[in-house]
Coordinates of C-alpha atoms in Angstrom, one line a residue:
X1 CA 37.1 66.9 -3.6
X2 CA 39.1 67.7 -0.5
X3 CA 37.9 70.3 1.9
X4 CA 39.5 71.8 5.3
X5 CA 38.1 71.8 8.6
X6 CA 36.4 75.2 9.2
X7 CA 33.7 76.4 11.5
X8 CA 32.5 75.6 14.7
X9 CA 32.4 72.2 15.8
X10 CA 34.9 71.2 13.0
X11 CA 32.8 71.3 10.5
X12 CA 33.4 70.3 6.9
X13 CA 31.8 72.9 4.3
X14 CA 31.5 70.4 0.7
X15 CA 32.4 71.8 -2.3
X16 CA 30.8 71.5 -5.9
X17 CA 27.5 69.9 -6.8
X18 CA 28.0 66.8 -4.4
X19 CA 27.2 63.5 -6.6
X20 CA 24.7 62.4 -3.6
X21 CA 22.0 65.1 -5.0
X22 CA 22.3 65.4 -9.2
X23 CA 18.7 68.0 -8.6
X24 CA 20.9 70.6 -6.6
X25 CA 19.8 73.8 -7.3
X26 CA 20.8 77.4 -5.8
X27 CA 19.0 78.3 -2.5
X28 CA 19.2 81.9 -4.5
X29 CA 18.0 82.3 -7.7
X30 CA 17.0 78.9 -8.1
X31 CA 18.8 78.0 -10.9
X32 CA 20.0 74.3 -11.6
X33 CA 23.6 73.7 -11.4
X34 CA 23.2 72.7 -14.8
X35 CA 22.6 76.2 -16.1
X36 CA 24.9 78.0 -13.5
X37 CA 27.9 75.2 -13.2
X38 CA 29.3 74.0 -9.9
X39 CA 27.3 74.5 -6.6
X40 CA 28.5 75.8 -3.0
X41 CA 26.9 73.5 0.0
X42 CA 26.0 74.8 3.0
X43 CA 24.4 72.7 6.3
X44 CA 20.6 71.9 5.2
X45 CA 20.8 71.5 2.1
X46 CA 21.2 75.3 1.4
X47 CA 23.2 75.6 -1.8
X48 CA 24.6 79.1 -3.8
X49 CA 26.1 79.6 -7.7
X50 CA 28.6 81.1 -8.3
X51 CA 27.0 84.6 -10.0
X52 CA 25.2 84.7 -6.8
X53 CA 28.3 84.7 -4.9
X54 CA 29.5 87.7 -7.4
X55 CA 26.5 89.2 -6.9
X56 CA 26.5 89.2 -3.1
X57 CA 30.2 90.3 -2.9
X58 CA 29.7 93.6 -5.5
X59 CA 27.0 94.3 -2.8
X60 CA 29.3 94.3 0.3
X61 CA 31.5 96.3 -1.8
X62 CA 29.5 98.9 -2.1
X63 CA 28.4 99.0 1.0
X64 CA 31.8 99.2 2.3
X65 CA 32.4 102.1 0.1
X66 CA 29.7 103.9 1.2
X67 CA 30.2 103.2 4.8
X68 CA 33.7 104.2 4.3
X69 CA 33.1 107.7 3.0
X70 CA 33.6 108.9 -0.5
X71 CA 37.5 109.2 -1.6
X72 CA 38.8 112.7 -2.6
X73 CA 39.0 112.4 -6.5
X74 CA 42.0 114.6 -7.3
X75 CA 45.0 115.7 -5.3
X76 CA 45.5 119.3 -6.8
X77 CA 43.0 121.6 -8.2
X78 CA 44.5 122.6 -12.0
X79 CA 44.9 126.3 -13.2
X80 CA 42.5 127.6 -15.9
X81 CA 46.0 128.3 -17.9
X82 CA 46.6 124.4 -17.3
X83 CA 43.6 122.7 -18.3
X84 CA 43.5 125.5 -21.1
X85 CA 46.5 124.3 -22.6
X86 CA 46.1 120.7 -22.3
X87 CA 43.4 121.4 -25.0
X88 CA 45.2 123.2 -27.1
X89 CA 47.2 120.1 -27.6
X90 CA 44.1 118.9 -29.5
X91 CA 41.9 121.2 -30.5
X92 CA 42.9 124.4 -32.7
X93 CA 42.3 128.2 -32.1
X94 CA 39.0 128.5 -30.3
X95 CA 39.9 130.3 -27.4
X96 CA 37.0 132.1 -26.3
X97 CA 35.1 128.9 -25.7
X98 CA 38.6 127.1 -24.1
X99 CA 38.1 130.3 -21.6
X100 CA 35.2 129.3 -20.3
X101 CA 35.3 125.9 -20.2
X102 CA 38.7 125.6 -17.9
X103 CA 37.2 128.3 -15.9
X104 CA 33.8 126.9 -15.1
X105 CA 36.3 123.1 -15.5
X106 CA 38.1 124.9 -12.3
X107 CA 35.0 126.3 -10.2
X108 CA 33.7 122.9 -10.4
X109 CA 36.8 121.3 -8.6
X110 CA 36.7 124.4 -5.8
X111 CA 33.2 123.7 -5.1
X112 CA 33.8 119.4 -4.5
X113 CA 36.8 120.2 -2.7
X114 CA 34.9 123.0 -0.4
X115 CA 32.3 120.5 -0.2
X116 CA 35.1 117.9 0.8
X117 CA 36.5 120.5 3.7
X118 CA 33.3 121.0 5.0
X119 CA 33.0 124.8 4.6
X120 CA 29.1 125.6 4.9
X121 CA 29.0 129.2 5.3
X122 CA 29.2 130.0 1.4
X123 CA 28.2 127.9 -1.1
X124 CA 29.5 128.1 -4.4
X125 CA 26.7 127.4 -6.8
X126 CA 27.5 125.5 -10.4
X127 CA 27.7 127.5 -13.8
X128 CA 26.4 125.1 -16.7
X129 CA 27.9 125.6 -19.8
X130 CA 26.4 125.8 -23.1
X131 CA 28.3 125.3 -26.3
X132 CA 27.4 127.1 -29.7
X133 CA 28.8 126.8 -32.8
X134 CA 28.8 125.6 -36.4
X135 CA 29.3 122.0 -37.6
X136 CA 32.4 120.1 -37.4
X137 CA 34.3 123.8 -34.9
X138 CA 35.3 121.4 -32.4
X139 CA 32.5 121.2 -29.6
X140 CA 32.3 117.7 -29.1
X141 CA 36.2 117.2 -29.7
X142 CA 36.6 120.2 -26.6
X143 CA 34.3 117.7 -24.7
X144 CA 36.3 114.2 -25.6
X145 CA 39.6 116.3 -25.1
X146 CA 38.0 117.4 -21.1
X147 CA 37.5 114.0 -20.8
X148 CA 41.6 112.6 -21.4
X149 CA 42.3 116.1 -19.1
X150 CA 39.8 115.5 -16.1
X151 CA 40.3 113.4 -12.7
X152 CA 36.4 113.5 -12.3
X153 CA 34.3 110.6 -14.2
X154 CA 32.6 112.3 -17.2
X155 CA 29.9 110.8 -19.9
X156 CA 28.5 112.3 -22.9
X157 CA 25.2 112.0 -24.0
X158 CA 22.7 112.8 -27.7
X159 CA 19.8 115.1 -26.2
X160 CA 18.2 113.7 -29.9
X161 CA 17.3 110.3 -28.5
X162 CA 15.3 111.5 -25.5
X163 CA 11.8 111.7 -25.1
X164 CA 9.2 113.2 -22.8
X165 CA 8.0 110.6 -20.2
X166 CA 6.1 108.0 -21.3
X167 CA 6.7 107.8 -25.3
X168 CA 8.8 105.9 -27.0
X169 CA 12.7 106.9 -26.8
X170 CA 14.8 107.6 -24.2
X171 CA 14.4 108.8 -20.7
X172 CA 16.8 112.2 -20.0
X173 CA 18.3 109.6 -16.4
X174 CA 19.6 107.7 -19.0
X175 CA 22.7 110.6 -19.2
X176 CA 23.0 109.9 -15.2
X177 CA 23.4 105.9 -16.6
X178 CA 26.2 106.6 -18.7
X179 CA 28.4 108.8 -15.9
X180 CA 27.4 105.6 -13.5
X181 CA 29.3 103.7 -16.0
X182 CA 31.8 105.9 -16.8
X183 CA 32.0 105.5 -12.4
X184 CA 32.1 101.9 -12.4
X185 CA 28.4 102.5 -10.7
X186 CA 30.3 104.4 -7.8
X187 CA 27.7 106.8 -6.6
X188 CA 29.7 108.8 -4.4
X189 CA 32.3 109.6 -7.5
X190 CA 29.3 109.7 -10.3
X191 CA 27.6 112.5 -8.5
X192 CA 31.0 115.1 -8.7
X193 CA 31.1 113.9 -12.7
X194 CA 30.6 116.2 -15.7
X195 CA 27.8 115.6 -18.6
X196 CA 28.1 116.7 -21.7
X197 CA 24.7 116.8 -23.7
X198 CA 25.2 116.9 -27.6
X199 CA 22.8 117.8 -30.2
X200 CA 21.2 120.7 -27.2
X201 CA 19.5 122.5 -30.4
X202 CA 17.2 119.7 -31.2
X203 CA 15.3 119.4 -28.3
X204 CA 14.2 123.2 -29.6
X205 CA 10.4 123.4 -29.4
X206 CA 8.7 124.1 -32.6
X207 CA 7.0 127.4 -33.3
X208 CA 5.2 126.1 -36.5
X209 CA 4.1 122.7 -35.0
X210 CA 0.6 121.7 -37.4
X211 CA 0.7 118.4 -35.1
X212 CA -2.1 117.8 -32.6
X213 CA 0.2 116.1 -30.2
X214 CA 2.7 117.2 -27.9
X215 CA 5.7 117.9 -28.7
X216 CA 7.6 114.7 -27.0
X217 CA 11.0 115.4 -28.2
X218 CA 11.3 119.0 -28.0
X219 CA 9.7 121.5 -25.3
X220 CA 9.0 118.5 -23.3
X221 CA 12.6 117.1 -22.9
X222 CA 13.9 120.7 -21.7
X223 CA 11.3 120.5 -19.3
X224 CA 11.9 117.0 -18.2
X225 CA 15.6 118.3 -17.6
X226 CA 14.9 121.4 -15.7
X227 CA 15.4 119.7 -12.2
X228 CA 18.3 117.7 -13.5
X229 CA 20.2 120.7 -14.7
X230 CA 19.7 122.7 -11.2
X231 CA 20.3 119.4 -8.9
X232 CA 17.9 116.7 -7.8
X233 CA 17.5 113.3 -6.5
X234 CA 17.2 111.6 -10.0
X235 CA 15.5 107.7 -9.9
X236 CA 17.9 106.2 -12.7
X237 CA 17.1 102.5 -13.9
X238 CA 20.2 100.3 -13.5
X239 CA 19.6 98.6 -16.7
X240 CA 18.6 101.7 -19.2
X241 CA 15.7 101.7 -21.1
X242 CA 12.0 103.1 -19.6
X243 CA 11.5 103.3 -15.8
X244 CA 8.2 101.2 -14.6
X245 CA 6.8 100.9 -11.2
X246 CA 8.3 97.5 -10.1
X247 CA 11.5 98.4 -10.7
X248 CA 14.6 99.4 -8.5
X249 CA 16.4 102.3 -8.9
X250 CA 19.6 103.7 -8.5
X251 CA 19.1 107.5 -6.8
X252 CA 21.8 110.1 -7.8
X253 CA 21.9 113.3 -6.8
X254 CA 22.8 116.3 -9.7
X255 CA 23.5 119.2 -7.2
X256 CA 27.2 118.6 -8.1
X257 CA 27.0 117.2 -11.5
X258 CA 28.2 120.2 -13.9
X259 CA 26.3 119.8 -16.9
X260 CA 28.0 121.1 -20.0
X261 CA 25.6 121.4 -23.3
X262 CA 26.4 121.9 -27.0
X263 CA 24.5 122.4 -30.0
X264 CA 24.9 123.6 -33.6
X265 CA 21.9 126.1 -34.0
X266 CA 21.2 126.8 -37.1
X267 CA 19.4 129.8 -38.0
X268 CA 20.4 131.5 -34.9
X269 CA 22.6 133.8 -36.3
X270 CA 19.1 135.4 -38.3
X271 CA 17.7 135.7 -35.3
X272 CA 20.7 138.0 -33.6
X273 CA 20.3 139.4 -37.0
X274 CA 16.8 140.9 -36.9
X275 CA 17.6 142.3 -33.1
X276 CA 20.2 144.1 -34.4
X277 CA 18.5 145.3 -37.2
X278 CA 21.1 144.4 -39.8
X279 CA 20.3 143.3 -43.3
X280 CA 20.8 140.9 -44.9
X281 CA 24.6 140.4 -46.7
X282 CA 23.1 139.7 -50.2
X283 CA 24.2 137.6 -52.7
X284 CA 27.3 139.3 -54.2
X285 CA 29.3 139.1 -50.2
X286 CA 31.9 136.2 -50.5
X287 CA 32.0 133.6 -48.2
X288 CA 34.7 134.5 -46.1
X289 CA 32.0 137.7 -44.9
X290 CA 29.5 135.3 -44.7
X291 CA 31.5 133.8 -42.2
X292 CA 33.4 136.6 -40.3
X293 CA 29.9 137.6 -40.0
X294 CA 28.5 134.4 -38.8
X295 CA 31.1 134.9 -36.2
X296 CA 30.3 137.9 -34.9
X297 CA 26.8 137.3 -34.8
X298 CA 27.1 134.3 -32.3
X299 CA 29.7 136.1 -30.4
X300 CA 26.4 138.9 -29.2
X301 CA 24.1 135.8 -28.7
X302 CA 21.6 136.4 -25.8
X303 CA 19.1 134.3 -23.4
X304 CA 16.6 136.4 -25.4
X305 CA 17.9 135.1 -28.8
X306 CA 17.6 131.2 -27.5
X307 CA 14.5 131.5 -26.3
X308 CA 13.4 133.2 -29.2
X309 CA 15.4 130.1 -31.3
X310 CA 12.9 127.5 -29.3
X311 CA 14.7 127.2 -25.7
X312 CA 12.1 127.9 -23.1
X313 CA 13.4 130.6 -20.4
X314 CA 13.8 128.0 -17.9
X315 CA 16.5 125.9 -19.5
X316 CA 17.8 128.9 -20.7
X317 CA 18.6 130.1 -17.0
X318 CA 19.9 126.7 -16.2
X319 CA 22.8 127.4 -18.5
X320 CA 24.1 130.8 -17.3
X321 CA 27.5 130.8 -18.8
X322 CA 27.3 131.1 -22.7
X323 CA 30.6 130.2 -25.0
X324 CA 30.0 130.5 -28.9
X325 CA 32.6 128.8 -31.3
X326 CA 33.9 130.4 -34.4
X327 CA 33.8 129.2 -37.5
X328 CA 36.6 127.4 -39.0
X329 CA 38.4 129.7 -42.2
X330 CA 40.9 128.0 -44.3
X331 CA 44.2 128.5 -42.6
X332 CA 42.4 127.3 -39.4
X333 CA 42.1 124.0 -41.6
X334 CA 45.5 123.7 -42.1
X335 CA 46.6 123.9 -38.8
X336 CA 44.1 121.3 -37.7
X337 CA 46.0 119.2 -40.4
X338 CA 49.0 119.3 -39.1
X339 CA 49.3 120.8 -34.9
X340 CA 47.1 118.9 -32.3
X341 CA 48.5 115.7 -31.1
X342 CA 45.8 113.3 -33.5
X343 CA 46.6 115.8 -36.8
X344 CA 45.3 114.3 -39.7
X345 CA 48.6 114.0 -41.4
X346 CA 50.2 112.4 -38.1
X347 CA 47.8 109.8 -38.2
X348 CA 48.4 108.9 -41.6
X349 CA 52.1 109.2 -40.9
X350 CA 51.9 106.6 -38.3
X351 CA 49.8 104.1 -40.4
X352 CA 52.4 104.3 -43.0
X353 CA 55.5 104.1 -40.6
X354 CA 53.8 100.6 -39.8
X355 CA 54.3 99.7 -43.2
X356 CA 57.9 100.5 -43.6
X357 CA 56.9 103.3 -45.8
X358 CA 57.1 107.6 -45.7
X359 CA 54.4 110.1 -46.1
X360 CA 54.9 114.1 -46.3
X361 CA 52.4 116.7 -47.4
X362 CA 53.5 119.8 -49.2
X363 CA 52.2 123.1 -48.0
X364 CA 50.1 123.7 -51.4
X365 CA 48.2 119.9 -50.9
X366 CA 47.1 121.2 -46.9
X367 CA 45.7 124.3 -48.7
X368 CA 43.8 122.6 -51.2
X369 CA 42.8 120.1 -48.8
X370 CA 41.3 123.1 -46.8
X371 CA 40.2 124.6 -49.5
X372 CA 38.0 121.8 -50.5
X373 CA 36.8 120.8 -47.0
X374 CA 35.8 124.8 -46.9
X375 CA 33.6 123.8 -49.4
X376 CA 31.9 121.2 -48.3
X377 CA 30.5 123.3 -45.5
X378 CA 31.1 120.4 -43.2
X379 CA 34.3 122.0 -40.6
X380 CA 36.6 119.8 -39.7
X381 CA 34.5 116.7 -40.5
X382 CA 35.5 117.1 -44.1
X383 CA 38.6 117.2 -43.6
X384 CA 39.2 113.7 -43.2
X385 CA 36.4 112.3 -46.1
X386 CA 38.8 114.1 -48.7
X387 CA 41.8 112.4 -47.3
X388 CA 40.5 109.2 -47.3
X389 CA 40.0 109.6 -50.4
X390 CA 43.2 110.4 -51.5
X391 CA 44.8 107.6 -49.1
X392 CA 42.1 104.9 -50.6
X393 CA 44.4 103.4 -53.1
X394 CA 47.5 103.5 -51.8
X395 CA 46.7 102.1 -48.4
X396 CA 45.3 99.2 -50.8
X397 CA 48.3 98.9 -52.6
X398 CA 50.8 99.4 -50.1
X399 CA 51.0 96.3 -48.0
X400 CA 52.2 94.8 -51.1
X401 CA 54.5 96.6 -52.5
X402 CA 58.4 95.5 -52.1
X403 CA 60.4 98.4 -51.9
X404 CA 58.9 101.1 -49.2
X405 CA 59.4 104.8 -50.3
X406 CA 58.5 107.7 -49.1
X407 CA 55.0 109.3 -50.7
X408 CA 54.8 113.4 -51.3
X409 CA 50.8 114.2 -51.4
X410 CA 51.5 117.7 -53.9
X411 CA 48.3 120.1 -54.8
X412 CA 48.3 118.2 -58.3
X413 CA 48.1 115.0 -56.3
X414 CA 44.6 116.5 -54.6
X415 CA 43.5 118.1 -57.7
X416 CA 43.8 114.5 -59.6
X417 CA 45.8 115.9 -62.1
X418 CA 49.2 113.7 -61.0
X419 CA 49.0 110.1 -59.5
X420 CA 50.3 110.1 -56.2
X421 CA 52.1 106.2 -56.8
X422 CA 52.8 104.0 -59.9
X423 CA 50.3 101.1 -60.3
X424 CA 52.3 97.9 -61.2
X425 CA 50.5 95.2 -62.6
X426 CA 49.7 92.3 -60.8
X427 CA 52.5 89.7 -61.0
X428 CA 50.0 87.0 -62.3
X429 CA 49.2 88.8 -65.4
X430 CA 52.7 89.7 -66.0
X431 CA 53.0 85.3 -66.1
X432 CA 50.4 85.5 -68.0
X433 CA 51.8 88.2 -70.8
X434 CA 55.0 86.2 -70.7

């Protein structure tokens, strides 16, 4: 292999694993050059591999970046009314929760571009979010939909995976993990990130626990977060998993992590119930009471009425701005069908148009499909089992059908009382018949 003349005193570097020395191995990690490919000689007999030239340069990387001062992460701090309606191009109605998200959304870039001026004589503390609201309203859709919106790195984590330290599970600096990665393990940029934390409500501690032991996956996760939530030098293990004493770690600070938290809570519209001292509806209210009053009932949600759900007061105060969801009535439904940007219907319309082939919905199938996804109980998460199952055949069908036409999905067509395509029969029993 031909080399260049480099160095002092002319010297001539050799490339590759030299066929003087077939027991090379890397001066490194000691790995053969049979494991980790062609060798780099140095003077001495001092080899290196290749993965430990990658690893050496990530490290001067990061070095440089951190030498070099961390890079402002937007150019313009967006309105409220921006960021606002960026979300309404995917997520329906909900205002009251939008509100408060684009607002705290907008503190959050004031205070990293304060922090980026270097104006010390106020500082603007964070205001963590916490999400409540039925199944399938759209809390983890508001949080995908901030991430397409945001110039900051943002991650979202399951609070129902984490355990207290110690016990088998998850440790809560695995959520710092996934911002590093959403980051590219940039430090600098990962500690100006947002976190959302799903599934808040079942970390709740449990007031009827028979157990002996503690409980690891409740009370003591919302402790374990406590520090996290109000900022912190956090010890997070590169690799995941449970941190153990021989271990490096990578330190990240959570002063200027906004933390955003959601959570269905279930039963906590009895408890605003009994501190209001309203009855019970009963059994004759229909369901669309049952759930104008489930909306009103989260709408006067207190500290007092989480911590008397299971939060303790401490990660209660953490979270100081509260934004309940309403839930989602028919025609609600059928907007989600058919306005945000990834409708339903427009999906379906798209994987049809691929085909050479036409879908439409009447107005009557979008009610029934509402109607029956109102049902189910489920939100907006059943909206898209009952189309499926409509679509099923069709989609099977339609890659081989010759002449493309376009489909009309009617509310007998939902109802299964009128087929929504003619099945032909296949063309080799048709040979056969003949």
């Amino acid at each position: 292999m031909a080399t260049k003349d480099s160095g002092p005193g002319g010297r001539k570097p050799t490339t590759g694993t030299a066929g003087r020395n077939r027991n090379a191995f890397c001066s490194f990690c000691r790995k053969s050059y049979r494991d980790v490919g062609p060798l780099v000689e140095g003077p001495g007999d001092v080899y290196i591999c290749g993965e430990c030239i990658e690893l050496c340069q990530s490290i001067i990387d990061q070095e440089k970046r951190r030498r070099g001062g961390s890079k402002a992460l937007f150019t313009h701090i967006p309105t409220p009314r921006s960021i606002k309606e960026r979300l309404d191009q995917y997520v329906t109605g909900q205002n009251r929760a939008k509100h408060s998200l684009a607002v705290a959304v907008q503190n959050h870039y004031k205070r990293l571009s304060l922090a980026d001026q270097g104006h010390g004589e106020v500082e603007v503390e964070k205001s963590n979010i916490l999400l409540i609201g039925p199944t399938g309203s759209g809390k983890t859709l508001l949080a995908r939909t901030l991430a397409k919106v945001l110039d900051v790195p943002f991650a979202i984590g399951d609070a129902t995976t984490l355990t207290e330290a110690g016990y088998v599970g998850e440790d809560v600096e695995n959520l710092l993990l996934k911002l590093l990665h959403a980051a590219d393990f940039d430090i600098e940029a990962a500690q100006r990130g947002i976190i959302y934390i799903d599934e808040v409500d079942k970390i709740a501690k449990t007031s009827q626990n028979v157990s002996i032991t503690r409980d690891v996956s409740g009370e003591g996760v919302q402790q374990a977060l406590l520090k996290m939530l109000e900022g912190t030098v956090s010890n997070v293990p590169p690799q995941g998993g449970r941190k153990h004493p021989e271990q490096q770690y990578i330190q990240v600070d959570t002063t200027n992590i906004l933390f955003i938290c959601g959570g269905t809570f279930v039963g906590l519209d009895d408890v605003i119930t009994r501190r209001l001292g309203r009855g019970a509806i009963g059994f004759g209210a229909s369901p669309e009471d049952r759930e104008r009053n489930l909306g009103q009932m989260l709408s006067k949600v207190t500290s007092a009425d989480l911590i008397k759900f299971g939060m303790i007061p401490e990660f209660v105060g953490r979270l100081p701005v509260i934004a309940p969801l309403d839930p989602l009535d028919e025609d609600s439904l059928v907007r989600i069908l058919t306005e945000p940007r990834n409708a339903l219907t427009k999906q379906y319309q798209k994987l049809f148009e691929m085909e050479g082939a036409g879908l439409e919905f009447s107005q009557g199938a979008l009610r029934e499909i509402a109607r029956r996804a109102k049902e189910r109980d489920t939100g907006a998460r059943g909206l898209r089992s009952i189309v499926e199952e409509l679509m099923t055949d069709i989609m099977f069908e339609l890659p081989d059908i010759e002449q493309k036409a376009t489909y009309t999905v009617t509310e007998s067509v939902v109802r299964g009382e009128a087929p929504l395509f003619e099945k032909k029969p296949p063309m080799d029993k048709i040979q056969k018949s003949a």
